[in-house]
Amino acid sequence: MKIDFEGLPDINDAKFKSYIKRPSGISDQPKPQPQQHGDKKSEDRRQRATYASFGDGGTTASVNGYGTIMRLNRYLGGEKNPSKMFGLEFSEGDHPYFVKNRADVFQEQLVNPNSGFGLQIMGVDSLQPTIPHLEFLHDRWPQITYSVKGFSVRVRLFCQKGIVIQHFTVTSTLDSAENLDLSLALDFRMYDLDYMNSHVEEAIMEYKHGPHGHSVIVLDQTTERKNEDGTLEQVGVLVGLFRNGESEKYLFSSFQDISNRRRVKKYSLQPYETLELTAAFRLQYLKCSSVWKDFIMPISDMDVSEIVQKPVLALDRWPFPGNHDLSWHLRRNLEHILSVCSIPLKDIRDHSVTPIALTCGDFGDHLVSVSGSFFAFKYLLSTYEQLGNREAQSLRSRIHDTCKGHLKWVSKLNYAKAFASNFWVDGKIVERDLGTDIPQDSPANIPTHILKVTEFLKVFKGLEELIFVSEWLPLFFRRWIQNLIGTKNHLTTTWRHLLDDSDIGTYRLSDHVWIWKALESIEKLLANVEERNHSSRHASLEKILELRDYLPNRRNKVDKSGPRLTFTADQLRKQILRRFTLENDISKKRMLSVTRSARETRFLFHSRDTVLYYGIEWGFFRDDSQSVSELWKLLAQSQPLHDESNDELQWDNPLRYALAVLMGLENHQLDKNYSVPEMSSHAKKVLLDSTSENGLFPGQIDETTKEPVLFDREGFRDFYFHAGFEIPYVLLRAESKGCYQDGERGGLDVEGTKAPEHEKEINGNEATRGLSRSLAQDRQPKRQPIRRSMTAQSSQLINTVDRFQARLEPSENRDSAAVGNNVRNIPSDGVPIVMVRSLKRHIPYGNLSNTVEMSEEWLYDYPRFLNFLPPNDKDSATILKQADGPTIADCIEEEAPDESTDESSIRNLLGEHTVESKFTIIDVPKGKKRRKREVSEPSVKLYKEKKYRQIWSKLREERTAKEAKKRLIYIGPGDRRVAALCYLASPETERENISQFFDRHATSRDFIHDDTIIASNVWETELHLSFYELVKDKTSERRFPAVRAVESRKYSSLGQDCVISEAAIGFRIVGDFIDRYWTCHIIENFSKCDDEDFNEFKHDLQKHWQQRKVLELILFERILSKVHQSAEEIIDAIGKDATNQTNTGEKPLFGSLHFEGRDMASLRENLEILVVLKKNFASIHEIIDLWEVRESTHGQERPRWTRNDEQKYRRYIKTCSARQERRIRDLRNQHALIDFLITLVSSAQEANRSTRSLHEAANIRLFTYITVVFLPVGLASSFFGMSQIPEPNVIITMIITAIIALLLTILALYCIFSKKVATKRKQVRKYIKDKKRKRQEPKSVPVWTKMKELLSQRFRPSKGIAKRGPAGGDTALEEGLSSVEQSGAES
């Protein structure tokens, strides 16, 4: 972008010179007052790598330990960038999207003096620098001092008018002149602080000189836009350098080569001479054409004399004069919030109130944490109340303006989405469908915004503040009521912890305390406003009173369609206490719980449960009855009885120490190894020791050293900064209560007068008084067998739990002498040790008896296949030759000639041939805390190799738990070469098993094996199933021998080129007993082998298969599906008539006549196929029966299956089990259908035989008829066969006889075939039968009739026996009687 400097005067013009030169320097300005860090030990304790942040008016910066600028940010607004914040980052810094890596790199470079931009000493590493010392001027402006060889260095940092000023002072300590190389580094990157956008666009930097070369202009061409007047502008940086109060000219001779972006100059210093250099940076939008003054920084803006010479007030003793160390930390956090975390949105200025966002500061890339902003806001109000003097009026004014500006920012939020947990600086919602892991929305978010209003009005009670709030609070409250009604539980007045779509809702007591407090605060506000409005009416007060319309029991009614609560705050409180009260299964006492869900109940305090102790002050646990206080007391007293979760040695969350401080105020014990006063003082000491020289509290510490550490994943960033705001509030609150209980003043004015008390004492006791004096006292030993200072209530609860434990233990498993005794052992010092049953962190609902916990996992080694290195080529050939199984042993002999060496044989085995089978490897790496750069990498790695050498190259890599803790290998259909490579890639103890695995597949043996050995940490499962499938006869020759030789047979009755072929599927899973690591081999051999079934495993959303129990069910169900599908195809082919096939595609409907009419050859083939299928199904069902009872055979050695596994995978197990049961049901139905078809085919064969007999009888009858026809011809032939010619009379007689015989034959044939004659014949036969019957009536009954009657009487069923057969009698008996009757009739 070309820049025009409008109205630029001559360089010698007085007006221009007034911009580049000042009359006097600031070298004689006094040093800042030394900071009060407490004792020397605490000061040395914080000599660790740190940063110092400072800022003013929305411009912030951070420097490292040597004063070099690492980061510079400023709110610039604009529509293109959602964050509205632009920043300069040191060259090694990462983009804001890579949250974790960006923070790590920033932390690493804090001790590097050559990192960052601005003024630096060249080669400072070689000048033997001392450890830099960090101080703060007026608790706000950093000052860093250190020494190098022959020089003392002081770096002071300021910010004003949007300019970051780095004042660099070097003083020679030598007796002679010495040269020193100083550089101005412009080695920075320019970023939009958009941490949600993964599409990183690198800035295109353009460097120019300013007016007459007295500044450097750096532009980012990717940010070009048009402003309101249509002028082009870009985000840019103005850089100026001043020496002894005069601007340096032409800092860079040329911008053609800016690879180093560093201007180096040698300065010669005389003995004890002081050199002053000032570097200035201003980040802003720069127009392409503007007045020349906009492109240069006037020297007057560099004047910080007003800041430096500001009188030091008595605030250095504030707020607690007796505790300088804590007071300094509290003042530093106050200034940090006011100057660095408060970002005014000057482009949204409205009615003289500028919205101010409370962010997480410069180091947090100005992330907006909703919960953190509340505690920052509350901390400002608390410190305002502590400042009760006139001299602190400017500080009080800053606090008031910041708090009011932040409420203005809250009023600008989208009320419909104010429950969101993530906002940009301008108050717009951060969409969750993007890449960065950000907190879930919570029902406690809106209450914190409302509490900001009510707490603000408690401190600032003027009418002006009520008018300000009345403009937007009613609508905001209305939207909150709508949200409460819409998200409330459908049966109770409870709300889910996370506003998501999870199957099981979790309800936290802390969320409900926030909701109750916000509602109660509104009710109290309305009561105060009503009283005030009654004395003097005001329109703004009437607006606030509109809130009554959304609450119950009010005279003013709203429209029926509007939102309205049906409960008051007190009614809500009682309902909450009721829903969170239940009996603890361990102590058998009713108490409050912290978390409720359908899955479990939690009684252990988490760090976020500090709000419960705020609730004590708010009155949430007030004594409406003794039961409420007793329920709360039992919950608090149960905390030290929990398991190792409350062991202070394992705490890495500093907010948990803040919780311990709050519990100490109520005389509640958190860790059983510490008494209440010891825990309070120790927690406070750990918190103060965890800070660095910048005085800020970290959000995470190392559990062993208690040193500050960064968040370990980006999802914890919000909580990390939240803790940094809540901890100073807790310490201020705790120390104030301790001082008040001692009769001291928490905060003194300049004159030493006592300020009014603003908080009530709550359940105080002598153990928590005077926490400020606790650090000076000698601490007792950290670990003791038992704390004699344990409260009586805790001891009583311990005894109750112990007795309950004794009652639960079986009598045969406990010592009768020890039953009922709390004292298990008495050491030599005479102090009894109480052994108690620890409370669980969660108490699950339902029967979880199938869970198996492994408490001592460290005793078990890795499985053998991890960290195993396969053999080299030479050893591989030897191992293959020594293999026992025929599948593996014969492989190397078939591929290598006798005279070849071992190495050549393995090379021949591999070669460059393409794999004829489908081979897939799926690796599951170990779960790790991934950095943002690794987000794009899949959690599952899938390999599909095409050549044997590639397969071996992958399998021979050393397998580690980090890269492949779980591995699935698919082979289908496999040849012996692939089997040999899998054999070589297996550890020595597994090779025999893997060889047998391939041998079983080769022989098509149905097999199942499932065994666990806890001592060896082994769990192995193997299954093989063979079946038959219908394939087209398309034989293809394989280059290499297959693992399994397929047998097939062609059946013409099934169709052209249709073949019934053998198929087999098997898998073997071997892993550890703890069920963290496994290897699965899957081998298939059938026509439709397809590894696409496993492609879905590579998706990140399909992770349930990685659990072994789920994988077994998936694989077994897949096998059953293949068996069912193949059998169904064969049955469908049998059901179709091969000679009359149609293309209707309809499934055949089998019936008694379905197979009739088929030829005997087809029926014989069909029967043979069905009998083979029946035998195969019988074997399959045996395997299925063994599979269903395999887990019961484990006995006591059941693999680990934790409660978390049960909760996480139970749904998938149920789904897979249901599909498996459905497949088994289908196979059983197919088995029954096969039996039925065998019956039908047998019946069809019998019917065909009967039909053939009938045809033969008809042929004999026809032959008889034909013989009759030829009788006259036979007569004639016999006549002509006489020895001589008969007489004429004889011939005439014979002719007449032949004619008569012919006529009789014709007549006989007519009578046989004529229907009329047949009818007459039947009538005659009937008449004759009737005559015979009448003649035989007086005669005796036939013998067979008597036999039938006798048999019927003998075998008649009694009344108590159920009838059998379709006719109600015995079928066999009826058939026997029928045969007897038939034989009698025939006789």
PDB file of N, CA and C in Angstrom, residues 408-465:
ATOM      1  N   LYS A 408     -21.681  -2.621  31.442  1.00  0.00           N
ATOM      2  CA  LYS A 408     -22.122  -2.173  30.124  1.00  0.00           C
ATOM      3  C   LYS A 408     -21.822  -3.243  29.076  1.00  0.00           C
ATOM      4  N   TRP A 409     -20.685  -3.910  29.231  1.00  0.00           N
ATOM      5  CA  TRP A 409     -20.344  -5.014  28.317  1.00  0.00           C
ATOM      6  C   TRP A 409     -21.342  -6.158  28.464  1.00  0.00           C
ATOM      7  N   VAL A 410     -21.733  -6.466  29.692  1.00  0.00           N
ATOM      8  CA  VAL A 410     -22.720  -7.521  29.925  1.00  0.00           C
ATOM      9  C   VAL A 410     -24.046  -7.153  29.270  1.00  0.00           C
ATOM     10  N   SER A 411     -24.416  -5.888  29.340  1.00  0.00           N
ATOM     11  CA  SER A 411     -25.695  -5.457  28.751  1.00  0.00           C
ATOM     12  C   SER A 411     -25.711  -5.614  27.242  1.00  0.00           C
ATOM     13  N   LYS A 412     -24.539  -5.663  26.609  1.00  0.00           N
ATOM     14  CA  LYS A 412     -24.454  -5.798  25.150  1.00  0.00           C
ATOM     15  C   LYS A 412     -24.505  -7.251  24.691  1.00  0.00           C
ATOM     16  N   LEU A 413     -24.531  -8.193  25.626  1.00  0.00           N
ATOM     17  CA  LEU A 413     -24.553  -9.602  25.246  1.00  0.00           C
ATOM     18  C   LEU A 413     -25.867  -9.960  24.583  1.00  0.00           C
ATOM     19  N   ASN A 414     -25.815 -11.011  23.783  1.00  0.00           N
ATOM     20  CA  ASN A 414     -27.042 -11.564  23.209  1.00  0.00           C
ATOM     21  C   ASN A 414     -27.797 -12.274  24.324  1.00  0.00           C
ATOM     22  N   TYR A 415     -28.900 -11.674  24.778  1.00  0.00           N
ATOM     23  CA  TYR A 415     -29.589 -12.202  25.947  1.00  0.00           C
ATOM     24  C   TYR A 415     -30.073 -13.636  25.733  1.00  0.00           C
ATOM     25  N   ALA A 416     -30.411 -13.960  24.502  1.00  0.00           N
ATOM     26  CA  ALA A 416     -30.911 -15.311  24.233  1.00  0.00           C
ATOM     27  C   ALA A 416     -29.825 -16.367  24.387  1.00  0.00           C
ATOM     28  N   LYS A 417     -28.548 -15.934  24.317  1.00  0.00           N
ATOM     29  CA  LYS A 417     -27.446 -16.888  24.429  1.00  0.00           C
ATOM     30  C   LYS A 417     -26.477 -16.489  25.541  1.00  0.00           C
ATOM     31  N   ALA A 418     -26.980 -15.786  26.524  1.00  0.00           N
ATOM     32  CA  ALA A 418     -26.107 -15.328  27.596  1.00  0.00           C
ATOM     33  C   ALA A 418     -25.638 -16.458  28.491  1.00  0.00           C
ATOM     34  N   PHE A 419     -26.265 -17.639  28.377  1.00  0.00           N
ATOM     35  CA  PHE A 419     -25.816 -18.795  29.165  1.00  0.00           C
ATOM     36  C   PHE A 419     -24.548 -19.414  28.596  1.00  0.00           C
ATOM     37  N   ALA A 420     -24.065 -18.924  27.463  1.00  0.00           N
ATOM     38  CA  ALA A 420     -22.873 -19.485  26.826  1.00  0.00           C
ATOM     39  C   ALA A 420     -21.653 -19.260  27.698  1.00  0.00           C
ATOM     40  N   SER A 421     -20.670 -20.123  27.517  1.00  0.00           N
ATOM     41  CA  SER A 421     -19.429 -20.041  28.296  1.00  0.00           C
ATOM     42  C   SER A 421     -18.300 -19.391  27.529  1.00  0.00           C
ATOM     43  N   ASN A 422     -18.522 -19.060  26.258  1.00  0.00           N
ATOM     44  CA  ASN A 422     -17.416 -18.589  25.427  1.00  0.00           C
ATOM     45  C   ASN A 422     -17.854 -17.365  24.626  1.00  0.00           C
ATOM     46  N   PHE A 423     -17.147 -16.268  24.843  1.00  0.00           N
ATOM     47  CA  PHE A 423     -17.422 -15.016  24.149  1.00  0.00           C
ATOM     48  C   PHE A 423     -16.118 -14.449  23.602  1.00  0.00           C
ATOM     49  N   TRP A 424     -16.276 -13.696  22.506  1.00  0.00           N
ATOM     50  CA  TRP A 424     -15.168 -12.885  22.045  1.00  0.00           C
ATOM     51  C   TRP A 424     -15.100 -11.616  22.899  1.00  0.00           C
ATOM     52  N   VAL A 425     -14.091 -10.830  22.677  1.00  0.00           N
ATOM     53  CA  VAL A 425     -13.913  -9.621  23.478  1.00  0.00           C
ATOM     54  C   VAL A 425     -15.083  -8.664  23.305  1.00  0.00           C
ATOM     55  N   ASP A 426     -15.680  -8.627  22.119  1.00  0.00           N
ATOM     56  CA  ASP A 426     -16.796  -7.706  21.885  1.00  0.00           C
ATOM     57  C   ASP A 426     -18.126  -8.266  22.352  1.00  0.00           C
ATOM     58  N   GLY A 427     -18.137  -9.442  22.996  1.00  0.00           N
ATOM     59  CA  GLY A 427     -19.361 -10.009  23.545  1.00  0.00           C
ATOM     60  C   GLY A 427     -20.108 -10.934  22.621  1.00  0.00           C
ATOM     61  N   LYS A 428     -19.611 -11.194  21.441  1.00  0.00           N
ATOM     62  CA  LYS A 428     -20.276 -12.117  20.530  1.00  0.00           C
ATOM     63  C   LYS A 428     -19.931 -13.557  20.889  1.00  0.00           C
ATOM     64  N   ILE A 429     -20.865 -14.454  20.560  1.00  0.00           N
ATOM     65  CA  ILE A 429     -20.727 -15.857  20.935  1.00  0.00           C
ATOM     66  C   ILE A 429     -19.640 -16.518  20.096  1.00  0.00           C
ATOM     67  N   VAL A 430     -18.838 -17.343  20.739  1.00  0.00           N
ATOM     68  CA  VAL A 430     -17.868 -18.190  20.035  1.00  0.00           C
ATOM     69  C   VAL A 430     -18.568 -19.478  19.662  1.00  0.00           C
ATOM     70  N   GLU A 431     -18.653 -19.768  18.388  1.00  0.00           N
ATOM     71  CA  GLU A 431     -19.347 -20.971  17.927  1.00  0.00           C
ATOM     72  C   GLU A 431     -18.543 -22.210  18.286  1.00  0.00           C
ATOM     73  N   ARG A 432     -19.253 -23.248  18.731  1.00  0.00           N
ATOM     74  CA  ARG A 432     -18.592 -24.458  19.210  1.00  0.00           C
ATOM     75  C   ARG A 432     -18.255 -25.431  18.090  1.00  0.00           C
ATOM     76  N   ASP A 433     -18.729 -25.220  16.880  1.00  0.00           N
ATOM     77  CA  ASP A 433     -18.493 -26.188  15.809  1.00  0.00           C
ATOM     78  C   ASP A 433     -17.133 -26.003  15.159  1.00  0.00           C
ATOM     79  N   LEU A 434     -16.247 -25.281  15.807  1.00  0.00           N
ATOM     80  CA  LEU A 434     -14.912 -25.062  15.267  1.00  0.00           C
ATOM     81  C   LEU A 434     -13.906 -25.913  16.017  1.00  0.00           C
ATOM     82  N   GLY A 435     -12.617 -25.686  15.764  1.00  0.00           N
ATOM     83  CA  GLY A 435     -11.611 -26.650  16.166  1.00  0.00           C
ATOM     84  C   GLY A 435     -11.176 -26.653  17.608  1.00  0.00           C
ATOM     85  N   THR A 436     -11.115 -25.516  18.274  1.00  0.00           N
ATOM     86  CA  THR A 436     -10.513 -25.467  19.594  1.00  0.00           C
ATOM     87  C   THR A 436     -11.444 -26.044  20.649  1.00  0.00           C
ATOM     88  N   ASP A 437     -10.855 -26.735  21.613  1.00  0.00           N
ATOM     89  CA  ASP A 437     -11.614 -27.314  22.712  1.00  0.00           C
ATOM     90  C   ASP A 437     -11.927 -26.215  23.720  1.00  0.00           C
ATOM     91  N   ILE A 438     -13.191 -25.873  23.830  1.00  0.00           N
ATOM     92  CA  ILE A 438     -13.620 -24.799  24.719  1.00  0.00           C
ATOM     93  C   ILE A 438     -14.666 -25.342  25.677  1.00  0.00           C
ATOM     94  N   PRO A 439     -14.927 -24.652  26.805  1.00  0.00           N
ATOM     95  CA  PRO A 439     -15.851 -25.180  27.813  1.00  0.00           C
ATOM     96  C   PRO A 439     -17.278 -25.294  27.289  1.00  0.00           C
ATOM     97  N   GLN A 440     -18.017 -26.235  27.887  1.00  0.00           N
ATOM     98  CA  GLN A 440     -19.431 -26.396  27.577  1.00  0.00           C
ATOM     99  C   GLN A 440     -20.239 -25.293  28.251  1.00  0.00           C
ATOM    100  N   ASP A 441     -21.389 -25.001  27.676  1.00  0.00           N
ATOM    101  CA  ASP A 441     -22.286 -24.027  28.285  1.00  0.00           C
ATOM    102  C   ASP A 441     -22.813 -24.565  29.613  1.00  0.00           C
ATOM    103  N   SER A 442     -23.013 -23.654  30.554  1.00  0.00           N
ATOM    104  CA  SER A 442     -23.380 -24.062  31.910  1.00  0.00           C
ATOM    105  C   SER A 442     -24.547 -23.221  32.408  1.00  0.00           C
ATOM    106  N   PRO A 443     -25.436 -23.791  33.225  1.00  0.00           N
ATOM    107  CA  PRO A 443     -26.549 -23.003  33.775  1.00  0.00           C
ATOM    108  C   PRO A 443     -26.098 -21.962  34.780  1.00  0.00           C
ATOM    109  N   ALA A 444     -24.833 -22.021  35.242  1.00  0.00           N
ATOM    110  CA  ALA A 444     -24.342 -21.049  36.221  1.00  0.00           C
ATOM    111  C   ALA A 444     -23.823 -19.780  35.571  1.00  0.00           C
ATOM    112  N   ASN A 445     -23.805 -19.699  34.253  1.00  0.00           N
ATOM    113  CA  ASN A 445     -23.210 -18.529  33.600  1.00  0.00           C
ATOM    114  C   ASN A 445     -24.069 -17.279  33.756  1.00  0.00           C
ATOM    115  N   ILE A 446     -25.359 -17.375  33.439  1.00  0.00           N
ATOM    116  CA  ILE A 446     -26.223 -16.200  33.570  1.00  0.00           C
ATOM    117  C   ILE A 446     -26.326 -15.736  35.023  1.00  0.00           C
ATOM    118  N   PRO A 447     -26.460 -16.639  36.003  1.00  0.00           N
ATOM    119  CA  PRO A 447     -26.475 -16.159  37.391  1.00  0.00           C
ATOM    120  C   PRO A 447     -25.247 -15.338  37.764  1.00  0.00           C
ATOM    121  N   THR A 448     -24.080 -15.694  37.237  1.00  0.00           N
ATOM    122  CA  THR A 448     -22.892 -14.892  37.563  1.00  0.00           C
ATOM    123  C   THR A 448     -23.005 -13.483  36.995  1.00  0.00           C
ATOM    124  N   HIS A 449     -23.602 -13.338  35.807  1.00  0.00           N
ATOM    125  CA  HIS A 449     -23.801 -11.999  35.249  1.00  0.00           C
ATOM    126  C   HIS A 449     -24.782 -11.200  36.104  1.00  0.00           C
ATOM    127  N   ILE A 450     -25.859 -11.844  36.555  1.00  0.00           N
ATOM    128  CA  ILE A 450     -26.845 -11.150  37.391  1.00  0.00           C
ATOM    129  C   ILE A 450     -26.231 -10.767  38.731  1.00  0.00           C
ATOM    130  N   LEU A 451     -25.415 -11.653  39.288  1.00  0.00           N
ATOM    131  CA  LEU A 451     -24.767 -11.345  40.561  1.00  0.00           C
ATOM    132  C   LEU A 451     -23.803 -10.175  40.427  1.00  0.00           C
ATOM    133  N   LYS A 452     -23.205 -10.002  39.264  1.00  0.00           N
ATOM    134  CA  LYS A 452     -22.359  -8.827  39.058  1.00  0.00           C
ATOM    135  C   LYS A 452     -23.173  -7.545  39.258  1.00  0.00           C
ATOM    136  N   VAL A 453     -24.405  -7.562  38.759  1.00  0.00           N
ATOM    137  CA  VAL A 453     -25.258  -6.378  38.890  1.00  0.00           C
ATOM    138  C   VAL A 453     -25.625  -6.140  40.349  1.00  0.00           C
ATOM    139  N   THR A 454     -26.129  -7.173  41.005  1.00  0.00           N
ATOM    140  CA  THR A 454     -26.596  -6.999  42.383  1.00  0.00           C
ATOM    141  C   THR A 454     -25.449  -6.672  43.330  1.00  0.00           C
ATOM    142  N   GLU A 455     -24.287  -7.307  43.137  1.00  0.00           N
ATOM    143  CA  GLU A 455     -23.143  -6.987  43.989  1.00  0.00           C
ATOM    144  C   GLU A 455     -22.630  -5.570  43.721  1.00  0.00           C
ATOM    145  N   PHE A 456     -22.704  -5.130  42.479  1.00  0.00           N
ATOM    146  CA  PHE A 456     -22.301  -3.767  42.143  1.00  0.00           C
ATOM    147  C   PHE A 456     -23.208  -2.752  42.847  1.00  0.00           C
ATOM    148  N   LEU A 457     -24.520  -3.032  42.847  1.00  0.00           N
ATOM    149  CA  LEU A 457     -25.451  -2.108  43.475  1.00  0.00           C
ATOM    150  C   LEU A 457     -25.354  -2.135  44.994  1.00  0.00           C
ATOM    151  N   LYS A 458     -24.803  -3.205  45.575  1.00  0.00           N
ATOM    152  CA  LYS A 458     -24.575  -3.220  47.010  1.00  0.00           C
ATOM    153  C   LYS A 458     -23.445  -2.276  47.404  1.00  0.00           C
ATOM    154  N   VAL A 459     -22.447  -2.154  46.534  1.00  0.00           N
ATOM    155  CA  VAL A 459     -21.292  -1.302  46.834  1.00  0.00           C
ATOM    156  C   VAL A 459     -21.553   0.132  46.401  1.00  0.00           C
ATOM    157  N   PHE A 460     -22.103   0.313  45.198  1.00  0.00           N
ATOM    158  CA  PHE A 460     -22.382   1.643  44.664  1.00  0.00           C
ATOM    159  C   PHE A 460     -23.897   1.845  44.697  1.00  0.00           C
ATOM    160  N   LYS A 461     -24.377   2.568  45.692  1.00  0.00           N
ATOM    161  CA  LYS A 461     -25.801   2.650  45.985  1.00  0.00           C
ATOM    162  C   LYS A 461     -26.452   3.921  45.482  1.00  0.00           C
ATOM    163  N   GLY A 462     -25.771   4.655  44.629  1.00  0.00           N
ATOM    164  CA  GLY A 462     -26.339   5.908  44.146  1.00  0.00           C
ATOM    165  C   GLY A 462     -27.457   5.691  43.156  1.00  0.00           C
ATOM    166  N   LEU A 463     -28.301   6.710  43.037  1.00  0.00           N
ATOM    167  CA  LEU A 463     -29.418   6.651  42.089  1.00  0.00           C
ATOM    168  C   LEU A 463     -28.916   6.539  40.657  1.00  0.00           C
ATOM    169  N   GLU A 464     -27.790   7.140  40.383  1.00  0.00           N
ATOM    170  CA  GLU A 464     -27.220   7.084  39.028  1.00  0.00           C
ATOM    171  C   GLU A 464     -26.945   5.647  38.606  1.00  0.00           C
ATOM    172  N   GLU A 465     -26.468   4.852  39.535  1.00  0.00           N
ATOM    173  CA  GLU A 465     -26.179   3.453  39.196  1.00  0.00           C
ATOM    174  C   GLU A 465     -27.465   2.668  38.958  1.00  0.00           C
TER     175      GLU A 465
END
